[in-house]
mmCIF file with all atom_site columns, C-alpha atoms in Angstrom:
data_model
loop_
_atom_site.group_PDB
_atom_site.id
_atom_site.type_symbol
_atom_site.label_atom_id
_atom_site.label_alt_id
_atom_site.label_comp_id
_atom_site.label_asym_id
_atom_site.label_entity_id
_atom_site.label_seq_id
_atom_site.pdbx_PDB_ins_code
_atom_site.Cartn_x
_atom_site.Cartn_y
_atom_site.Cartn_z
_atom_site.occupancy
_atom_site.B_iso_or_equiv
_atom_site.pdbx_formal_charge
_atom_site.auth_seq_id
_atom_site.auth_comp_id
_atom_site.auth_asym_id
_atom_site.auth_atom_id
_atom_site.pdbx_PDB_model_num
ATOM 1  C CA . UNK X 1 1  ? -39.200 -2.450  43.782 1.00 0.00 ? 1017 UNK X CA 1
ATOM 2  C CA . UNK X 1 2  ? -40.989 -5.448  45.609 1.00 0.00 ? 1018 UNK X CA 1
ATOM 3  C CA . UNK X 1 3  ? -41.672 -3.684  48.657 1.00 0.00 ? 1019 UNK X CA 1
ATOM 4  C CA . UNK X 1 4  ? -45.052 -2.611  47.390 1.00 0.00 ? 1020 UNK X CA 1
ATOM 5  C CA . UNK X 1 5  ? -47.217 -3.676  44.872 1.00 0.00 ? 1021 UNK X CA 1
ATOM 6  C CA . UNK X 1 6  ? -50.993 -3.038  43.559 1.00 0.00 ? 1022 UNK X CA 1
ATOM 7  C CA . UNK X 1 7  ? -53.032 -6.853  43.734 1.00 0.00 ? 1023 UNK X CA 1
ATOM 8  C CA . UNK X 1 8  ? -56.498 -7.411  42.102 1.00 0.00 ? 1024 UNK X CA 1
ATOM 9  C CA . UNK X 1 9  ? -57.442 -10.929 42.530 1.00 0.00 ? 1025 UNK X CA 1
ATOM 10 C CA . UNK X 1 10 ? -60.172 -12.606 40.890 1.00 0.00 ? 1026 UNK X CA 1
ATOM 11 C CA . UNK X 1 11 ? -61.994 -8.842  40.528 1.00 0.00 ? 1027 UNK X CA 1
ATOM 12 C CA . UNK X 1 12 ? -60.885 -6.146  37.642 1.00 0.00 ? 1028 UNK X CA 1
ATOM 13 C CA . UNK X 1 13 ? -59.238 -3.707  39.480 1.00 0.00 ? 1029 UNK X CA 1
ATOM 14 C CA . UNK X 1 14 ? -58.237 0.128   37.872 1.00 0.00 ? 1030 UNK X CA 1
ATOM 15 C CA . UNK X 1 15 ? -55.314 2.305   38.924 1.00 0.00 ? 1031 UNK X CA 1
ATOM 16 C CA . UNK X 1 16 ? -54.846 5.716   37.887 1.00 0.00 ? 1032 UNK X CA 1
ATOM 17 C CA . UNK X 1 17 ? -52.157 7.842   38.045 1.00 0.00 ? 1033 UNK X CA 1
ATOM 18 C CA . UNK X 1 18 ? -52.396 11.975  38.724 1.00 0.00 ? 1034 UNK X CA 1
ATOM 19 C CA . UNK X 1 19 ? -50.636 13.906  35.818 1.00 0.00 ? 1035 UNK X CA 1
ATOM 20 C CA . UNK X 1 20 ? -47.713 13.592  34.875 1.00 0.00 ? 1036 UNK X CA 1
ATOM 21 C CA . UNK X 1 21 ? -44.507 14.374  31.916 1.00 0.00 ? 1037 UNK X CA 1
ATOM 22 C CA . UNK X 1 22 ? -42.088 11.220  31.256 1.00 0.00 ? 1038 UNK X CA 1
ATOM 23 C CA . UNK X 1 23 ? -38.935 10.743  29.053 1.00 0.00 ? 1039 UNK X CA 1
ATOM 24 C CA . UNK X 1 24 ? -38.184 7.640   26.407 1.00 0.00 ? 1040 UNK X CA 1
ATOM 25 C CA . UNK X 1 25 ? -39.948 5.613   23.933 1.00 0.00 ? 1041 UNK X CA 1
ATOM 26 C CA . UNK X 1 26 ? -41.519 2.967   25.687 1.00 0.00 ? 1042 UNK X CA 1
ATOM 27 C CA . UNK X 1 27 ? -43.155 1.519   29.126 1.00 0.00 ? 1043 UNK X CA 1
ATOM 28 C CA . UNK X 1 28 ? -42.113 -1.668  31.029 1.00 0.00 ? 1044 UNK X CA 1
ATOM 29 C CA . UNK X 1 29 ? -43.744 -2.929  33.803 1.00 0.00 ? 1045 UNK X CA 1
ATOM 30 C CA . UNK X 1 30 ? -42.259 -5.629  37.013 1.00 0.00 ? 1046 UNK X CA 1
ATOM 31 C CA . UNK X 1 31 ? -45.764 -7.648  36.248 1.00 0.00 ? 1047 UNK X CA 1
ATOM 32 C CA . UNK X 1 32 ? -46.992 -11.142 37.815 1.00 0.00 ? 1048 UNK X CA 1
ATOM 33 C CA . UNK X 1 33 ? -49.930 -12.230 36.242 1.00 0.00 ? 1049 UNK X CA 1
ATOM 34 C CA . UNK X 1 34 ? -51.940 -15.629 36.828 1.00 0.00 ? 1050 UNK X CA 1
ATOM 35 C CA . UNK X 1 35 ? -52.533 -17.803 33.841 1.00 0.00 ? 1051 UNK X CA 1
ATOM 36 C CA . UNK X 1 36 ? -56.000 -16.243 33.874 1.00 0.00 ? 1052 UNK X CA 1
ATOM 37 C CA . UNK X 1 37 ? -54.997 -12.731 34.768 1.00 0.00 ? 1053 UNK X CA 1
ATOM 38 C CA . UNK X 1 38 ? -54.133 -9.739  32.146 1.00 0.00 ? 1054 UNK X CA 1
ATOM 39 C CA . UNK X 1 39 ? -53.402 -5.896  32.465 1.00 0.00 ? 1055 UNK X CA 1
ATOM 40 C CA . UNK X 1 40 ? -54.158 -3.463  30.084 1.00 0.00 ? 1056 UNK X CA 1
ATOM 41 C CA . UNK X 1 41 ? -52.353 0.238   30.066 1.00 0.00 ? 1057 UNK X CA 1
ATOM 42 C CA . UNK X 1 42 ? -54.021 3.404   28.372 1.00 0.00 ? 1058 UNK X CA 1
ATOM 43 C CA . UNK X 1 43 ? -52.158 6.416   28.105 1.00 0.00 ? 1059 UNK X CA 1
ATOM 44 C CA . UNK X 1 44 ? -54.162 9.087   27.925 1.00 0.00 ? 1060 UNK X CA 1
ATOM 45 C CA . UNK X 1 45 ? -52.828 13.327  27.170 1.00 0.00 ? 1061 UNK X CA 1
ATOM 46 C CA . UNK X 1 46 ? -56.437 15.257  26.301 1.00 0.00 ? 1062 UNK X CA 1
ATOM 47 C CA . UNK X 1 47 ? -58.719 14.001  23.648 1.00 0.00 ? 1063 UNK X CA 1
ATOM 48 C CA . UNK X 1 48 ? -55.172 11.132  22.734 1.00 0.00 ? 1064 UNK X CA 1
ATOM 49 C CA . UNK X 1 49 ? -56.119 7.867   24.079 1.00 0.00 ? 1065 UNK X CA 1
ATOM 50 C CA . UNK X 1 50 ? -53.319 4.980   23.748 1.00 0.00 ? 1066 UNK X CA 1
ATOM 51 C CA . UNK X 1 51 ? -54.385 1.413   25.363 1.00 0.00 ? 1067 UNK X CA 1
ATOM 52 C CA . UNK X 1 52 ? -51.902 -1.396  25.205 1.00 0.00 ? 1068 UNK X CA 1
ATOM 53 C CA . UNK X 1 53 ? -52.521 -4.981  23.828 1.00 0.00 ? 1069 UNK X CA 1
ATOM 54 C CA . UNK X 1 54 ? -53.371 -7.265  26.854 1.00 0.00 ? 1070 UNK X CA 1
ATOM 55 C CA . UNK X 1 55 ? -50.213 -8.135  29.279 1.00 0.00 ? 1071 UNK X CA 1
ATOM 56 C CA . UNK X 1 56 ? -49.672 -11.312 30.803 1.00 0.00 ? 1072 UNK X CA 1
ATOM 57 C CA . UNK X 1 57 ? -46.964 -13.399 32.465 1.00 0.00 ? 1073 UNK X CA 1
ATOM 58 C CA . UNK X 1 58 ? -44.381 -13.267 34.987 1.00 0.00 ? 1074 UNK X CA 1
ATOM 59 C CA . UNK X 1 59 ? -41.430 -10.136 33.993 1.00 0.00 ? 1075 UNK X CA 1
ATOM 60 C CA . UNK X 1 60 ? -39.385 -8.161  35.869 1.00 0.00 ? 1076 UNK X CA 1
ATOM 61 C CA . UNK X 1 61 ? -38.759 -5.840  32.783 1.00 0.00 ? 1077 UNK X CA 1
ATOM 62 C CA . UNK X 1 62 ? -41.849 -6.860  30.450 1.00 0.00 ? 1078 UNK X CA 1
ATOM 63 C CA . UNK X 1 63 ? -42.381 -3.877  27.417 1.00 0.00 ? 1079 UNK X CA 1
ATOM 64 C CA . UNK X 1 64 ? -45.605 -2.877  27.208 1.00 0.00 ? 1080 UNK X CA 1
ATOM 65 C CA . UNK X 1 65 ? -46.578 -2.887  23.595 1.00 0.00 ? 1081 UNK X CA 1
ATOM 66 C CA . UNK X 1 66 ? -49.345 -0.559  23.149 1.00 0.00 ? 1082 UNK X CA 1
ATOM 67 C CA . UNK X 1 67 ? -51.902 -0.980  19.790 1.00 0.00 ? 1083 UNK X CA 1
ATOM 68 C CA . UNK X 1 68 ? -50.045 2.004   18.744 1.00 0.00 ? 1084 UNK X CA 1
ATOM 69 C CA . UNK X 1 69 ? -46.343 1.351   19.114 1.00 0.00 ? 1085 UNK X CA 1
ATOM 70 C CA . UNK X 1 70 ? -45.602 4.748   18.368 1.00 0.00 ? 1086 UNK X CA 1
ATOM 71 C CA . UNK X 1 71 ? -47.658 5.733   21.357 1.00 0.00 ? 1087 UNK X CA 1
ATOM 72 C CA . UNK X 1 72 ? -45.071 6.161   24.080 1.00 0.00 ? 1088 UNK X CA 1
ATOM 73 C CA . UNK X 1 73 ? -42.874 8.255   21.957 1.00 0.00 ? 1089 UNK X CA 1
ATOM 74 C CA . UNK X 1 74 ? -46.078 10.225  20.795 1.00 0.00 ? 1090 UNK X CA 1
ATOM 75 C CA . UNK X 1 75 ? -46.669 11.565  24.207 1.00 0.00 ? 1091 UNK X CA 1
ATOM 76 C CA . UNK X 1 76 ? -42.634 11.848  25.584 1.00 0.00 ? 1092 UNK X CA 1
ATOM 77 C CA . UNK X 1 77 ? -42.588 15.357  27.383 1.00 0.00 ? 1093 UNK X CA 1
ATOM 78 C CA . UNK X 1 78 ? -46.558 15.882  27.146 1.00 0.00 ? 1094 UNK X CA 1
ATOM 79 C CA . UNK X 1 79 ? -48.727 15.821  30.626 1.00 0.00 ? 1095 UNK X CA 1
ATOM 80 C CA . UNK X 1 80 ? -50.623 12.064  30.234 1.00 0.00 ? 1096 UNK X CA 1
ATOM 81 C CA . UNK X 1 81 ? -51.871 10.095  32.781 1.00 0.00 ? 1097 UNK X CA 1
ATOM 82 C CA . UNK X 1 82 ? -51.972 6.627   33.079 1.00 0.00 ? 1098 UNK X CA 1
ATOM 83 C CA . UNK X 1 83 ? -54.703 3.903   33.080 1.00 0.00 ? 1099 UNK X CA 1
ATOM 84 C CA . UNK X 1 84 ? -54.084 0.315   34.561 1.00 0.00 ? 1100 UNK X CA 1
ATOM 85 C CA . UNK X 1 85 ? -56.548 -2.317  34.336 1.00 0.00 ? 1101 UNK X CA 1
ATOM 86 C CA . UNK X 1 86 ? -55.462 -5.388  36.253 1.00 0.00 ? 1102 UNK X CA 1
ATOM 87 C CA . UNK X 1 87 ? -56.908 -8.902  36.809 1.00 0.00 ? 1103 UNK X CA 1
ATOM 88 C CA . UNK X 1 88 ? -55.598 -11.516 38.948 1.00 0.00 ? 1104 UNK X CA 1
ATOM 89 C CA . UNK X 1 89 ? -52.460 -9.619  38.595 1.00 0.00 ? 1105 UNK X CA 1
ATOM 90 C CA . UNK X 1 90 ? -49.727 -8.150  40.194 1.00 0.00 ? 1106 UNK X CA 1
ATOM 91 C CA . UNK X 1 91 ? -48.078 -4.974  39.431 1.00 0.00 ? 1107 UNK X CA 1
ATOM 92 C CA . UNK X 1 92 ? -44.373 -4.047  41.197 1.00 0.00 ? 1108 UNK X CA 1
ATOM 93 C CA . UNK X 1 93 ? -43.187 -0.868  39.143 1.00 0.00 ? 1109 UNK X CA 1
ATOM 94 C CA . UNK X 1 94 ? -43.394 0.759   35.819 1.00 0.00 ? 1110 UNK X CA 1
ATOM 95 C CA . UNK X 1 95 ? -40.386 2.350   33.914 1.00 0.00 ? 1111 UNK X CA 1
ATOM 96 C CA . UNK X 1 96 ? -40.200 4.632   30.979 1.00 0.00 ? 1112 UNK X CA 1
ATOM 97 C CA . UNK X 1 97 ? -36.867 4.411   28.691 1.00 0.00 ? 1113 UNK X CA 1
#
């Protein structure tokens, strides 16, 4: 944590993640956002699609609340993979609990 991170500056930037299974009920995310900048996180296991309300601030344990809040529990031992849409963000680590 803090040794790497994912930047998108002033330009939306997407990051997505190969397949994979997770345990818990929900996300957080080590996020730095500007006062402009906002992240979004889909979750997405065949035709299920989860995306998260926007994200913004400055966290080093931020939840990511999802439309759904079900959603993270929904898809707990299932293959998903996972969208990020970042602006004028930075992004440290994600967690699942």
């Amino acid at each position: 944590d803090g040794f790497v991170s994912r930047h998108a500056g002033g330009e939306n930037k997407k990051l997505v993640t190969k397949e994979f299974t997770y345990t818990g009920e929900k996300l957080y995310a080590n996020i730095e956002t500007s006062a402009r900048g906002g992240a979004y996180f889909t979750l997405k296991c065949g035709d299920e699609s989860y995306t998260s309300c926007e994200i913004f601030g400055n966290a080093t344990d931020k939840r990511i609340r999802f439309e759904d809040d079900g959603a993270v529990a929904a898809l707990c031992g299932k293959p998903v993979t996972l969208e990020i849409e970042l602006y004028d963000t930075d992004l440290y680590a994600i967690k699942f609990e």
